[in-house]
């Protein structure tokens, strides 16, 4: 009797750990795992912005740097293609925030030039070390810098995932590099429909 | 001055957690109190047992409440090192120091005689007995290592603060239970587990840990994408990170079993020679 009770408790504990997400989302559901959007950064127009500036929109958050050779351009190009396919109405309601974690090399002007290449819904943001650390810590991600080579170039480690927030700023999805395009499309349409 | 500040920052917690700090401080405090109390009664503990106990507590504090914890969240191999300390090394040292008598002596009388404390101890006893069954203890010991390394579970644990805490606490508590059972200073005749069973348990947990460690070390695929998703503490090739993590899961973890077997054999021989001497 006692042993069965323990087993049931253990089993339900494991189920609670593994299966707490809504199965109807096709990318990773992070509602409940992550806090709502909250930041204080510098925009590509060189003015101070917070999450309130993007309220009412579905917001995507991605961390990177403009010297990034592969992950950042690929991810942003994929998001641009998806946003295009979602249509003009959706595009107006979608804000894609590219947060540079390399403020030494990425100033607002440089960020603006970089994100303009992907589309009007893309906005570059950056900040000082403290502001960046507050935001990355909030979403349990980090970044770090490699050694400089002879030309002064260096690698930056950063999160390769896209965080998606609903119109209320609540964390909803984590989109991974290898998530199929159809899955991302379906989830973003659903998020935009609310 | 700047350098001093930055090295001080390494000693500060990445995410301050009252549970770890309180647990470390409370057990160290109780232990010191117990030591002093026993000294007044003429009982001296020598150097090595208190040393092992404090080393264990300091190790737990270091991996949970300093910059080490930051690295453990953003590097797979450092995370494996953190669990090596929480599940193997620190509980091993604490159990080896056999601190129960000293900790008990450290509890203030008023607290010890509180009805709630006695009641809680009574309530916990059947659960403790169950977890310390010779079949359940090694299953739990190995099962927890495997469980938290299921990629989906590992992903959520690294992403959620609450699950992360649960993971680390479960490793520490299970480590304490297992090594306590193995290194119990009581002789089998006085209620401790028989030495043969202890050695069997120690050998039984080796192959599954070796298998898991080797699998991580030799895998050609990145099994835990959460470190790419969250970013690494510095740019390190994902497979290198995984291989280092695999080696830590494999070699030092299984060496702890070997070390414990040697200690048990030592006790067996010690018992025999004292039997000859007195018998």
Short mmCIF file of N, CA and C in Angstrom, two decimals, chain A residues 47-182:
data_model
loop_
_atom_site.label_atom_id
_atom_site.label_comp_id
_atom_site.label_asym_id
_atom_site.label_seq_id
_atom_site.Cartn_x
_atom_site.Cartn_y
_atom_site.Cartn_z
N UNK A 47 17.77 55.82 -29.64
CA UNK A 47 17.01 56.32 -28.51
C UNK A 47 16.70 55.17 -27.55
N UNK A 48 16.41 55.55 -26.32
CA UNK A 48 16.17 54.54 -25.30
C UNK A 48 14.77 53.94 -25.49
N UNK A 49 14.67 52.63 -25.47
CA UNK A 49 13.37 51.97 -25.66
C UNK A 49 13.14 50.90 -24.58
N UNK A 50 11.86 50.60 -24.33
CA UNK A 50 11.51 49.51 -23.42
C UNK A 50 10.49 48.62 -24.12
N UNK A 51 10.07 47.56 -23.44
CA UNK A 51 9.09 46.64 -24.03
C UNK A 51 7.77 47.35 -24.35
N UNK A 52 7.50 48.46 -23.62
CA UNK A 52 6.24 49.18 -23.83
C UNK A 52 6.15 49.74 -25.25
N UNK A 53 7.31 50.04 -25.87
CA UNK A 53 7.32 50.59 -27.23
C UNK A 53 6.81 49.57 -28.25
N UNK A 54 6.78 48.30 -27.88
CA UNK A 54 6.35 47.28 -28.83
C UNK A 54 5.07 46.60 -28.38
N UNK A 55 4.42 47.16 -27.36
CA UNK A 55 3.21 46.54 -26.81
C UNK A 55 2.13 46.44 -27.87
N UNK A 56 1.32 45.40 -27.80
CA UNK A 56 0.24 45.21 -28.75
C UNK A 56 0.65 44.41 -29.97
N UNK A 57 1.97 44.24 -30.16
CA UNK A 57 2.46 43.44 -31.28
C UNK A 57 2.90 42.07 -30.80
N UNK A 58 2.93 41.14 -31.75
CA UNK A 58 3.61 39.88 -31.47
C UNK A 58 5.10 40.16 -31.65
N UNK A 59 5.89 39.87 -30.64
CA UNK A 59 7.30 40.25 -30.68
C UNK A 59 8.20 39.02 -30.71
N UNK A 60 9.16 39.04 -31.62
CA UNK A 60 10.17 37.98 -31.66
C UNK A 60 11.49 38.58 -31.18
N UNK A 61 12.20 37.82 -30.36
CA UNK A 61 13.44 38.33 -29.79
C UNK A 61 14.58 37.38 -30.16
N UNK A 62 15.63 37.97 -30.73
CA UNK A 62 16.77 37.13 -31.13
C UNK A 62 18.07 37.84 -30.74
N UNK A 63 19.00 37.08 -30.17
CA UNK A 63 20.28 37.66 -29.75
C UNK A 63 21.36 37.29 -30.77
N UNK A 64 22.21 38.27 -31.14
CA UNK A 64 23.26 37.96 -32.11
C UNK A 64 24.25 39.10 -32.20
N UNK A 65 24.96 39.17 -33.33
CA UNK A 65 25.90 40.27 -33.59
C UNK A 65 26.07 40.39 -35.10
N UNK A 66 26.33 41.60 -35.60
CA UNK A 66 26.30 41.80 -37.05
C UNK A 66 27.48 41.13 -37.77
N UNK A 67 28.57 40.84 -37.05
CA UNK A 67 29.70 40.15 -37.69
C UNK A 67 29.49 38.64 -37.74
N UNK A 68 28.34 38.19 -37.28
CA UNK A 68 28.02 36.76 -37.17
C UNK A 68 28.05 36.12 -38.56
N UNK A 69 28.86 35.07 -38.75
CA UNK A 69 29.02 34.53 -40.10
C UNK A 69 27.84 33.67 -40.58
N UNK A 70 27.22 32.90 -39.68
CA UNK A 70 26.21 31.95 -40.17
C UNK A 70 24.84 32.11 -39.52
N UNK A 71 24.81 31.86 -38.21
CA UNK A 71 23.52 31.69 -37.53
C UNK A 71 22.62 32.92 -37.68
N UNK A 72 23.18 34.11 -37.40
CA UNK A 72 22.33 35.31 -37.41
C UNK A 72 21.75 35.59 -38.79
N UNK A 73 22.59 35.70 -39.86
CA UNK A 73 21.98 36.00 -41.16
C UNK A 73 20.98 34.93 -41.59
N UNK A 74 21.29 33.66 -41.31
CA UNK A 74 20.37 32.59 -41.72
C UNK A 74 19.04 32.73 -40.99
N UNK A 75 19.13 32.90 -39.66
CA UNK A 75 17.90 33.00 -38.87
C UNK A 75 17.06 34.20 -39.30
N UNK A 76 17.71 35.35 -39.46
CA UNK A 76 16.96 36.56 -39.83
C UNK A 76 16.37 36.43 -41.23
N UNK A 77 17.12 35.81 -42.17
CA UNK A 77 16.59 35.62 -43.53
C UNK A 77 15.39 34.68 -43.50
N UNK A 78 15.47 33.62 -42.69
CA UNK A 78 14.33 32.70 -42.57
C UNK A 78 13.11 33.42 -42.02
N UNK A 79 13.33 34.23 -40.98
CA UNK A 79 12.22 34.97 -40.38
C UNK A 79 11.63 35.95 -41.39
N UNK A 80 12.49 36.58 -42.21
CA UNK A 80 12.01 37.54 -43.22
C UNK A 80 11.13 36.81 -44.23
N UNK A 81 11.55 35.62 -44.64
CA UNK A 81 10.77 34.85 -45.62
C UNK A 81 9.42 34.47 -45.03
N UNK A 82 9.43 34.03 -43.77
CA UNK A 82 8.19 33.63 -43.11
C UNK A 82 7.25 34.82 -42.97
N UNK A 83 7.78 35.93 -42.54
CA UNK A 83 6.97 37.12 -42.33
C UNK A 83 6.35 37.57 -43.66
N UNK A 84 7.11 37.45 -44.74
CA UNK A 84 6.60 37.80 -46.08
C UNK A 84 5.41 36.91 -46.45
N UNK A 85 5.57 35.62 -46.18
CA UNK A 85 4.51 34.68 -46.54
C UNK A 85 3.27 34.86 -45.68
N UNK A 86 3.45 35.37 -44.47
CA UNK A 86 2.31 35.55 -43.57
C UNK A 86 1.39 36.68 -44.05
N UNK A 87 1.92 37.55 -44.90
CA UNK A 87 1.09 38.61 -45.48
C UNK A 87 1.29 39.96 -44.81
N UNK A 88 0.79 40.97 -45.50
CA UNK A 88 1.06 42.35 -45.08
C UNK A 88 0.45 42.68 -43.72
N UNK A 89 -0.77 42.18 -43.50
CA UNK A 89 -1.46 42.48 -42.25
C UNK A 89 -0.68 41.93 -41.06
N UNK A 90 -0.23 40.70 -41.24
CA UNK A 90 0.55 40.05 -40.19
C UNK A 90 1.85 40.81 -39.97
N UNK A 91 2.44 41.21 -41.07
CA UNK A 91 3.72 41.93 -41.00
C UNK A 91 3.63 43.20 -40.15
N UNK A 92 2.47 43.88 -40.28
CA UNK A 92 2.28 45.11 -39.51
C UNK A 92 2.21 44.86 -38.01
N UNK A 93 1.79 43.64 -37.65
CA UNK A 93 1.63 43.31 -36.24
C UNK A 93 2.81 42.55 -35.66
N UNK A 94 3.82 42.35 -36.45
CA UNK A 94 4.97 41.54 -36.03
C UNK A 94 6.20 42.43 -35.87
N UNK A 95 6.85 42.34 -34.71
CA UNK A 95 8.10 43.09 -34.49
C UNK A 95 9.21 42.09 -34.21
N UNK A 96 10.25 42.16 -35.01
CA UNK A 96 11.36 41.23 -34.80
C UNK A 96 12.55 42.03 -34.25
N UNK A 97 12.87 41.77 -32.99
CA UNK A 97 13.93 42.54 -32.33
C UNK A 97 15.23 41.75 -32.36
N UNK A 98 16.22 42.35 -33.00
CA UNK A 98 17.54 41.73 -33.08
C UNK A 98 18.43 42.44 -32.05
N UNK A 99 18.74 41.74 -30.97
CA UNK A 99 19.53 42.36 -29.89
C UNK A 99 21.00 42.00 -30.08
N UNK A 100 21.83 42.99 -30.36
CA UNK A 100 23.25 42.72 -30.52
C UNK A 100 23.91 42.60 -29.14
N UNK A 101 24.65 41.50 -28.94
CA UNK A 101 25.37 41.32 -27.68
C UNK A 101 26.85 41.67 -27.86
N UNK A 102 27.11 42.44 -28.95
CA UNK A 102 28.49 42.85 -29.26
C UNK A 102 28.50 44.37 -29.39
N UNK A 103 28.18 45.11 -28.29
CA UNK A 103 28.02 46.56 -28.41
C UNK A 103 29.30 47.29 -28.83
N UNK A 104 30.47 46.65 -28.63
CA UNK A 104 31.73 47.30 -29.02
C UNK A 104 31.79 47.53 -30.53
N UNK A 105 31.26 46.58 -31.29
CA UNK A 105 31.34 46.71 -32.74
C UNK A 105 30.03 47.18 -33.37
N UNK A 106 28.90 46.90 -32.67
CA UNK A 106 27.59 47.23 -33.25
C UNK A 106 27.00 48.49 -32.63
N UNK A 107 27.15 49.64 -33.31
CA UNK A 107 26.49 50.85 -32.83
C UNK A 107 25.14 50.96 -33.52
N UNK A 108 24.24 51.86 -33.06
CA UNK A 108 22.90 51.96 -33.64
C UNK A 108 22.92 52.09 -35.17
N UNK A 109 23.81 52.93 -35.72
CA UNK A 109 23.84 53.14 -37.17
C UNK A 109 24.12 51.83 -37.89
N UNK A 110 25.07 51.08 -37.38
CA UNK A 110 25.46 49.81 -37.99
C UNK A 110 24.30 48.81 -37.91
N UNK A 111 23.62 48.80 -36.78
CA UNK A 111 22.49 47.89 -36.58
C UNK A 111 21.37 48.21 -37.55
N UNK A 112 21.14 49.52 -37.74
CA UNK A 112 20.06 49.95 -38.62
C UNK A 112 20.32 49.48 -40.05
N UNK A 113 21.56 49.68 -40.48
CA UNK A 113 21.95 49.26 -41.82
C UNK A 113 21.75 47.75 -41.97
N UNK A 114 22.12 47.02 -40.91
CA UNK A 114 22.05 45.55 -40.95
C UNK A 114 20.61 45.06 -41.01
N UNK A 115 19.74 45.57 -40.12
CA UNK A 115 18.37 45.05 -40.06
C UNK A 115 17.52 45.54 -41.23
N UNK A 116 17.86 46.72 -41.80
CA UNK A 116 17.09 47.22 -42.94
C UNK A 116 17.13 46.25 -44.11
N UNK A 117 18.21 45.51 -44.21
CA UNK A 117 18.36 44.57 -45.31
C UNK A 117 17.33 43.44 -45.23
N UNK A 118 16.78 43.21 -44.01
CA UNK A 118 15.83 42.09 -43.86
C UNK A 118 14.38 42.54 -43.96
N UNK A 119 14.09 43.78 -43.65
CA UNK A 119 12.71 44.24 -43.77
C UNK A 119 12.35 45.26 -42.72
N UNK A 120 11.22 45.97 -42.92
CA UNK A 120 10.85 47.06 -42.00
C UNK A 120 10.43 46.54 -40.62
N UNK A 121 10.01 45.27 -40.52
CA UNK A 121 9.57 44.76 -39.22
C UNK A 121 10.76 44.40 -38.32
N UNK A 122 11.98 44.47 -38.85
CA UNK A 122 13.17 44.17 -38.06
C UNK A 122 13.72 45.43 -37.40
N UNK A 123 14.03 45.33 -36.13
CA UNK A 123 14.61 46.45 -35.40
C UNK A 123 15.85 45.97 -34.67
N UNK A 124 16.92 46.72 -34.80
CA UNK A 124 18.14 46.38 -34.07
C UNK A 124 18.15 47.08 -32.72
N UNK A 125 18.56 46.37 -31.69
CA UNK A 125 18.66 46.94 -30.35
C UNK A 125 20.01 46.57 -29.76
N UNK A 126 20.51 47.43 -28.90
CA UNK A 126 21.71 47.05 -28.15
C UNK A 126 21.69 47.82 -26.82
N UNK A 127 22.74 47.69 -26.06
CA UNK A 127 22.78 48.38 -24.78
C UNK A 127 24.13 48.17 -24.14
N UNK A 128 24.32 48.76 -22.96
CA UNK A 128 25.59 48.52 -22.29
C UNK A 128 25.57 47.13 -21.66
N UNK A 129 26.74 46.73 -21.16
CA UNK A 129 26.87 45.38 -20.60
C UNK A 129 25.79 45.06 -19.58
N UNK A 130 25.49 46.04 -18.75
CA UNK A 130 24.53 45.80 -17.66
C UNK A 130 23.13 45.52 -18.20
N UNK A 131 22.70 46.35 -19.18
CA UNK A 131 21.36 46.18 -19.74
C UNK A 131 21.26 44.85 -20.49
N UNK A 132 22.32 44.51 -21.21
CA UNK A 132 22.31 43.26 -21.96
C UNK A 132 22.29 42.07 -21.01
N UNK A 133 23.04 42.21 -19.93
CA UNK A 133 23.08 41.10 -18.98
C UNK A 133 21.75 40.91 -18.29
N UNK A 134 21.08 42.03 -17.99
CA UNK A 134 19.77 41.92 -17.34
C UNK A 134 18.80 41.17 -18.24
N UNK A 135 18.83 41.49 -19.54
CA UNK A 135 17.89 40.85 -20.46
C UNK A 135 18.26 39.38 -20.71
N UNK A 136 19.54 39.11 -20.93
CA UNK A 136 19.93 37.72 -21.23
C UNK A 136 19.69 36.83 -20.00
N UNK A 137 19.97 37.36 -18.83
CA UNK A 137 19.72 36.60 -17.60
C UNK A 137 18.27 36.26 -17.45
N UNK A 138 17.42 37.25 -17.80
CA UNK A 138 15.97 37.07 -17.66
C UNK A 138 15.50 35.86 -18.48
N UNK A 139 16.10 35.67 -19.63
CA UNK A 139 15.69 34.56 -20.49
C UNK A 139 16.67 33.40 -20.42
N UNK A 140 17.49 33.38 -19.38
CA UNK A 140 18.41 32.28 -19.09
C UNK A 140 19.29 31.95 -20.30
N UNK A 141 19.71 33.01 -21.02
CA UNK A 141 20.67 32.80 -22.11
C UNK A 141 21.92 33.59 -21.76
N UNK A 142 23.01 33.33 -22.48
CA UNK A 142 24.22 34.09 -22.21
C UNK A 142 24.98 34.35 -23.50
N UNK A 143 26.09 35.03 -23.39
CA UNK A 143 26.96 35.27 -24.53
C UNK A 143 28.38 35.40 -24.01
N UNK A 144 29.35 35.20 -24.90
CA UNK A 144 30.76 35.32 -24.50
C UNK A 144 31.60 35.63 -25.72
N UNK A 145 32.80 36.13 -25.48
CA UNK A 145 33.66 36.54 -26.59
C UNK A 145 34.88 35.64 -26.71
N UNK A 146 35.23 35.29 -27.97
CA UNK A 146 36.44 34.50 -28.22
C UNK A 146 37.66 35.40 -28.28
N UNK A 147 38.83 34.78 -28.47
CA UNK A 147 40.09 35.54 -28.60
C UNK A 147 40.10 36.32 -29.91
N UNK A 148 40.73 37.50 -29.90
CA UNK A 148 40.88 38.28 -31.14
C UNK A 148 41.92 37.62 -32.04
N UNK A 149 41.66 37.59 -33.37
CA UNK A 149 42.70 37.10 -34.29
C UNK A 149 43.57 38.27 -34.75
N UNK A 150 44.47 38.02 -35.73
CA UNK A 150 45.43 39.05 -36.17
C UNK A 150 44.73 40.30 -36.70
N UNK A 151 43.56 40.11 -37.32
CA UNK A 151 42.87 41.26 -37.90
C UNK A 151 41.94 41.94 -36.89
N UNK A 152 41.95 41.47 -35.65
CA UNK A 152 41.11 42.09 -34.63
C UNK A 152 39.70 41.51 -34.61
N UNK A 153 39.45 40.52 -35.45
CA UNK A 153 38.13 39.89 -35.50
C UNK A 153 38.01 38.87 -34.37
N UNK A 154 36.82 38.71 -33.83
CA UNK A 154 36.62 37.71 -32.77
C UNK A 154 35.24 37.09 -32.87
N UNK A 155 35.13 35.89 -32.37
CA UNK A 155 33.87 35.16 -32.41
C UNK A 155 33.04 35.53 -31.16
N UNK A 156 31.74 35.43 -31.28
CA UNK A 156 30.87 35.70 -30.13
C UNK A 156 29.92 34.51 -29.98
N UNK A 157 29.88 33.92 -28.79
CA UNK A 157 28.91 32.84 -28.58
C UNK A 157 27.61 33.49 -28.11
N UNK A 158 26.48 33.02 -28.63
CA UNK A 158 25.19 33.61 -28.26
C UNK A 158 24.10 32.57 -28.45
N UNK A 159 22.91 32.89 -27.99
CA UNK A 159 21.78 31.98 -28.13
C UNK A 159 21.38 31.89 -29.60
N UNK A 160 21.04 30.67 -30.05
CA UNK A 160 20.62 30.56 -31.46
C UNK A 160 19.11 30.44 -31.58
N UNK A 161 18.39 30.69 -30.49
CA UNK A 161 16.94 30.51 -30.53
C UNK A 161 16.21 31.84 -30.64
N UNK A 162 14.97 31.77 -31.12
CA UNK A 162 14.12 32.96 -31.22
C UNK A 162 13.03 32.83 -30.16
N UNK A 163 12.88 33.84 -29.32
CA UNK A 163 11.83 33.84 -28.30
C UNK A 163 10.63 34.60 -28.86
N UNK A 164 9.45 34.01 -28.76
CA UNK A 164 8.25 34.67 -29.27
C UNK A 164 7.32 35.04 -28.12
N UNK A 165 6.83 36.29 -28.15
CA UNK A 165 5.95 36.81 -27.10
C UNK A 165 4.61 37.19 -27.72
N UNK A 166 3.52 36.94 -26.99
CA UNK A 166 2.19 37.30 -27.52
C UNK A 166 1.96 38.81 -27.38
N UNK A 167 0.77 39.24 -27.76
CA UNK A 167 0.49 40.69 -27.78
C UNK A 167 0.54 41.31 -26.38
N UNK A 168 0.34 40.48 -25.36
CA UNK A 168 0.42 40.99 -23.98
C UNK A 168 1.86 40.99 -23.45
N UNK A 169 2.78 40.53 -24.26
CA UNK A 169 4.18 40.49 -23.81
C UNK A 169 4.51 39.23 -23.03
N UNK A 170 3.58 38.27 -22.98
CA UNK A 170 3.87 37.02 -22.26
C UNK A 170 4.67 36.08 -23.15
N UNK A 171 5.65 35.41 -22.53
CA UNK A 171 6.48 34.46 -23.29
C UNK A 171 5.62 33.29 -23.74
N UNK A 172 5.73 32.91 -25.02
CA UNK A 172 4.90 31.82 -25.51
C UNK A 172 5.72 30.70 -26.16
N UNK A 173 6.66 31.09 -27.04
CA UNK A 173 7.36 30.05 -27.80
C UNK A 173 8.86 30.26 -27.84
N UNK A 174 9.55 29.14 -28.00
CA UNK A 174 10.97 29.19 -28.27
C UNK A 174 11.17 28.46 -29.58
N UNK A 175 11.65 29.20 -30.59
CA UNK A 175 11.81 28.62 -31.91
C UNK A 175 13.28 28.24 -32.09
N UNK A 176 13.51 26.96 -32.37
CA UNK A 176 14.89 26.48 -32.47
C UNK A 176 15.34 26.48 -33.92
N UNK A 177 16.64 26.42 -34.09
CA UNK A 177 17.27 26.48 -35.40
C UNK A 177 16.70 25.42 -36.35
N UNK A 178 16.46 24.22 -35.80
CA UNK A 178 16.06 23.13 -36.70
C UNK A 178 14.54 22.92 -36.76
N UNK A 179 13.77 23.87 -36.24
CA UNK A 179 12.31 23.75 -36.35
C UNK A 179 11.92 23.95 -37.82
N UNK A 180 11.05 23.08 -38.37
CA UNK A 180 10.66 23.24 -39.78
C UNK A 180 9.89 24.55 -40.00
N UNK A 181 10.07 25.10 -41.19
CA UNK A 181 9.46 26.39 -41.53
C UNK A 181 7.94 26.35 -41.36
N UNK A 182 7.32 25.22 -41.75
CA UNK A 182 5.85 25.11 -41.68
C UNK A 182 5.39 25.22 -40.22
#
